[in-house]
């Protein structure tokens, strides 16, 4: 990826993540990035193409970070705890690679592009599926019966999404730690 393309994506990500997609215009992205309009349109056909590239970029960054954090934990309950400890670090701005916490970019963008068939909404859903696959792998490392893996995965995904929402909407920076306790009870009960 060219450095100018990456710089445009990174600059647009910062603005979209803080303000929302619809609140940010192309001119603001150009001012933030210091890149000429002609260069932007050389790399992207329009704003939606740039938003899509931002979503792909954030998906890769987030999933790589989360996988790395989960890989550091021992199999079993330690991986479940690692998921929510990682979220706690993100919510409390202890993860430089993810930038200051402003909620979930994918939740935010999917709310702005609510049509389930819209390409940007579909990309947001694909990210959530990628994270669910990571969570399923950690569930498989526990002693949960194989028949309960899907249910446990869904439950942990719901706890994760709820924690993100509480942290962002209500400013509850301890939401991940609260969700971790619920997750541990849930896994032990299965």
Short mmCIF file of C-alpha atoms in Angstrom, two decimals:
data_model
loop_
_atom_site.label_atom_id
_atom_site.label_comp_id
_atom_site.label_asym_id
_atom_site.label_seq_id
_atom_site.Cartn_x
_atom_site.Cartn_y
_atom_site.Cartn_z
CA UNK A 1 0.00 0.00 0.00
CA UNK A 2 1.39 3.41 -0.92
CA UNK A 3 2.32 5.73 1.92
CA UNK A 4 -0.07 8.45 0.68
CA UNK A 5 -2.97 5.99 0.49
CA UNK A 6 -2.21 4.76 4.01
CA UNK A 7 -1.89 8.34 5.26
CA UNK A 8 -5.29 9.21 3.76
CA UNK A 9 -6.85 6.14 5.38
CA UNK A 10 -5.26 6.90 8.74
CA UNK A 11 -6.29 10.56 8.63
CA UNK A 12 -9.85 9.69 7.60
CA UNK A 13 -10.04 7.02 10.31
CA UNK A 14 -9.09 9.53 13.02
CA UNK A 15 -11.78 11.94 11.86
CA UNK A 16 -14.51 9.35 11.26
CA UNK A 17 -13.83 7.68 14.59
CA UNK A 18 -14.06 10.93 16.53
CA UNK A 19 -16.87 12.67 14.64
CA UNK A 20 -18.73 10.14 12.49
CA UNK A 21 -18.69 9.59 8.75
CA UNK A 22 -21.49 11.97 7.81
CA UNK A 23 -20.05 14.78 9.94
CA UNK A 24 -16.71 14.74 8.09
CA UNK A 25 -16.34 16.10 4.58
CA UNK A 26 -13.65 15.45 2.00
CA UNK A 27 -12.16 18.91 2.52
CA UNK A 28 -11.66 18.21 6.23
CA UNK A 29 -9.91 14.94 5.38
CA UNK A 30 -7.69 16.74 2.91
CA UNK A 31 -6.84 19.44 5.47
CA UNK A 32 -6.09 16.81 8.13
CA UNK A 33 -3.95 14.69 5.81
CA UNK A 34 -2.24 17.51 3.93
CA UNK A 35 -2.81 15.55 0.72
CA UNK A 36 -4.16 17.08 -2.48
CA UNK A 37 -7.68 16.34 -3.71
CA UNK A 38 -6.29 14.90 -6.95
CA UNK A 39 -4.23 12.38 -4.96
CA UNK A 40 -7.26 11.37 -2.90
CA UNK A 41 -9.28 10.71 -6.05
CA UNK A 42 -6.33 8.84 -7.58
CA UNK A 43 -6.60 6.34 -4.71
CA UNK A 44 -10.37 6.39 -4.04
CA UNK A 45 -13.37 6.85 -6.34
CA UNK A 46 -15.19 8.84 -3.65
CA UNK A 47 -15.91 9.18 0.04
CA UNK A 48 -17.66 5.81 0.38
CA UNK A 49 -14.65 4.04 -1.15
CA UNK A 50 -12.46 5.80 1.42
CA UNK A 51 -14.83 4.81 4.25
CA UNK A 52 -14.69 1.20 3.06
CA UNK A 53 -10.88 1.32 3.06
CA UNK A 54 -10.97 2.77 6.58
CA UNK A 55 -13.20 -0.08 7.75
CA UNK A 56 -10.89 -2.69 6.22
CA UNK A 57 -7.89 -0.96 7.82
CA UNK A 58 -9.51 -0.83 11.26
CA UNK A 59 -10.68 -4.43 10.98
CA UNK A 60 -7.13 -5.59 10.29
CA UNK A 61 -5.64 -3.46 13.09
CA UNK A 62 -8.27 -4.46 15.64
CA UNK A 63 -8.33 -8.19 14.82
CA UNK A 64 -4.52 -8.42 14.73
CA UNK A 65 -4.34 -6.68 18.11
CA UNK A 66 -7.05 -8.84 19.66
CA UNK A 67 -5.59 -12.09 18.28
CA UNK A 68 -2.18 -11.14 19.65
CA UNK A 69 -3.67 -10.46 23.07
CA UNK A 70 -5.59 -13.75 23.07
CA UNK A 71 -2.56 -15.72 21.86
CA UNK A 72 -0.59 -14.52 24.90
CA UNK A 73 -3.04 -16.19 27.28
CA UNK A 74 -3.00 -19.84 28.24
CA UNK A 75 -5.89 -21.97 26.94
CA UNK A 76 -9.08 -22.10 28.97
CA UNK A 77 -10.46 -19.48 31.31
CA UNK A 78 -7.29 -17.37 30.95
CA UNK A 79 -8.26 -16.68 27.32
CA UNK A 80 -11.77 -15.59 28.37
CA UNK A 81 -10.22 -13.25 30.93
CA UNK A 82 -7.72 -12.00 28.32
CA UNK A 83 -10.58 -10.96 26.03
CA UNK A 84 -12.12 -8.68 28.63
CA UNK A 85 -8.77 -7.46 29.95
CA UNK A 86 -7.91 -6.43 26.40
CA UNK A 87 -11.21 -4.57 26.11
CA UNK A 88 -10.51 -2.88 29.44
CA UNK A 89 -7.18 -1.66 28.11
CA UNK A 90 -8.88 -0.35 24.95
CA UNK A 91 -11.67 1.42 26.87
CA UNK A 92 -9.12 3.08 29.14
CA UNK A 93 -6.81 4.24 26.34
CA UNK A 94 -3.94 1.89 27.15
CA UNK A 95 -3.64 0.61 23.56
CA UNK A 96 -1.77 3.09 21.37
CA UNK A 97 -2.43 1.03 18.23
CA UNK A 98 -6.20 1.52 18.61
CA UNK A 99 -6.15 5.27 19.35
CA UNK A 100 -8.25 6.97 22.02
CA UNK A 101 -11.50 5.11 22.69
CA UNK A 102 -14.58 6.53 20.94
CA UNK A 103 -16.70 3.39 20.98
CA UNK A 104 -16.69 0.84 18.19
CA UNK A 105 -16.14 2.29 14.73
CA UNK A 106 -18.17 -0.56 13.24
CA UNK A 107 -21.17 0.02 15.49
CA UNK A 108 -20.95 3.74 14.79
CA UNK A 109 -20.68 3.39 11.00
CA UNK A 110 -23.38 0.72 10.80
CA UNK A 111 -25.71 3.14 12.61
CA UNK A 112 -24.97 5.79 9.97
CA UNK A 113 -25.52 3.31 7.13
CA UNK A 114 -28.45 1.37 8.56
CA UNK A 115 -29.52 -0.46 5.39
CA UNK A 116 -28.35 -4.06 5.94
CA UNK A 117 -27.58 -4.37 2.22
CA UNK A 118 -25.37 -1.27 2.05
CA UNK A 119 -21.72 -2.22 1.36
CA UNK A 120 -20.47 -0.24 4.37
CA UNK A 121 -22.99 -1.91 6.68
CA UNK A 122 -21.98 -5.30 5.27
CA UNK A 123 -18.32 -4.52 6.00
CA UNK A 124 -19.24 -3.68 9.59
CA UNK A 125 -21.08 -6.99 9.90
CA UNK A 126 -18.07 -8.82 8.42
CA UNK A 127 -15.86 -7.30 11.13
CA UNK A 128 -18.20 -8.52 13.86
CA UNK A 129 -18.09 -11.99 12.29
CA UNK A 130 -14.26 -11.91 12.27
CA UNK A 131 -14.23 -11.06 15.97
CA UNK A 132 -16.81 -13.80 16.66
CA UNK A 133 -14.45 -16.32 15.01
CA UNK A 134 -11.66 -15.21 17.36
CA UNK A 135 -14.00 -15.57 20.31
CA UNK A 136 -15.11 -19.01 19.15
CA UNK A 137 -11.47 -20.12 19.09
CA UNK A 138 -11.02 -19.04 22.70
CA UNK A 139 -14.25 -20.80 23.70
CA UNK A 140 -12.93 -23.99 22.08
CA UNK A 141 -9.87 -23.76 24.34
CA UNK A 142 -12.07 -24.09 27.43
CA UNK A 143 -13.58 -27.26 28.84
CA UNK A 144 -17.04 -26.39 27.50
CA UNK A 145 -18.94 -29.28 25.97
CA UNK A 146 -18.82 -29.17 22.15
CA UNK A 147 -22.62 -28.89 22.03
CA UNK A 148 -22.44 -25.56 23.90
CA UNK A 149 -19.68 -23.87 21.88
CA UNK A 150 -22.01 -21.82 19.67
CA UNK A 151 -24.13 -20.72 22.61
CA UNK A 152 -21.07 -19.74 24.65
CA UNK A 153 -19.57 -17.88 21.69
CA UNK A 154 -22.79 -15.94 21.16
CA UNK A 155 -22.99 -15.12 24.87
CA UNK A 156 -19.40 -13.83 25.01
CA UNK A 157 -20.01 -11.77 21.87
CA UNK A 158 -23.09 -10.24 23.50
CA UNK A 159 -21.14 -9.46 26.67
CA UNK A 160 -18.36 -7.88 24.58
CA UNK A 161 -20.81 -5.74 22.59
CA UNK A 162 -22.65 -4.72 25.75
CA UNK A 163 -19.40 -3.72 27.41
CA UNK A 164 -18.40 -1.61 24.40
CA UNK A 165 -21.78 0.12 24.43
CA UNK A 166 -21.70 0.81 28.18
CA UNK A 167 -18.15 2.11 27.97
CA UNK A 168 -18.99 4.45 25.12
CA UNK A 169 -22.58 5.56 25.72
CA UNK A 170 -22.50 5.74 29.51
CA UNK A 171 -18.78 6.35 29.98
CA UNK A 172 -18.49 3.22 32.14
CA UNK A 173 -14.77 2.51 31.79
CA UNK A 174 -15.13 -0.55 34.06
CA UNK A 175 -17.67 -2.20 31.74
CA UNK A 176 -15.18 -4.78 30.44
CA UNK A 177 -14.24 -5.85 33.96
CA UNK A 178 -17.92 -6.23 34.86
CA UNK A 179 -18.50 -8.25 31.70
CA UNK A 180 -15.47 -10.41 32.52
CA UNK A 181 -17.04 -11.49 35.81
CA UNK A 182 -20.27 -12.39 34.01
CA UNK A 183 -18.30 -14.28 31.35
CA UNK A 184 -16.47 -16.32 33.96
CA UNK A 185 -19.74 -17.27 35.66
CA UNK A 186 -21.24 -18.20 32.31
CA UNK A 187 -18.31 -20.38 31.22
CA UNK A 188 -18.18 -22.13 34.60
CA UNK A 189 -21.89 -22.90 34.39
CA UNK A 190 -21.62 -24.64 31.00
#
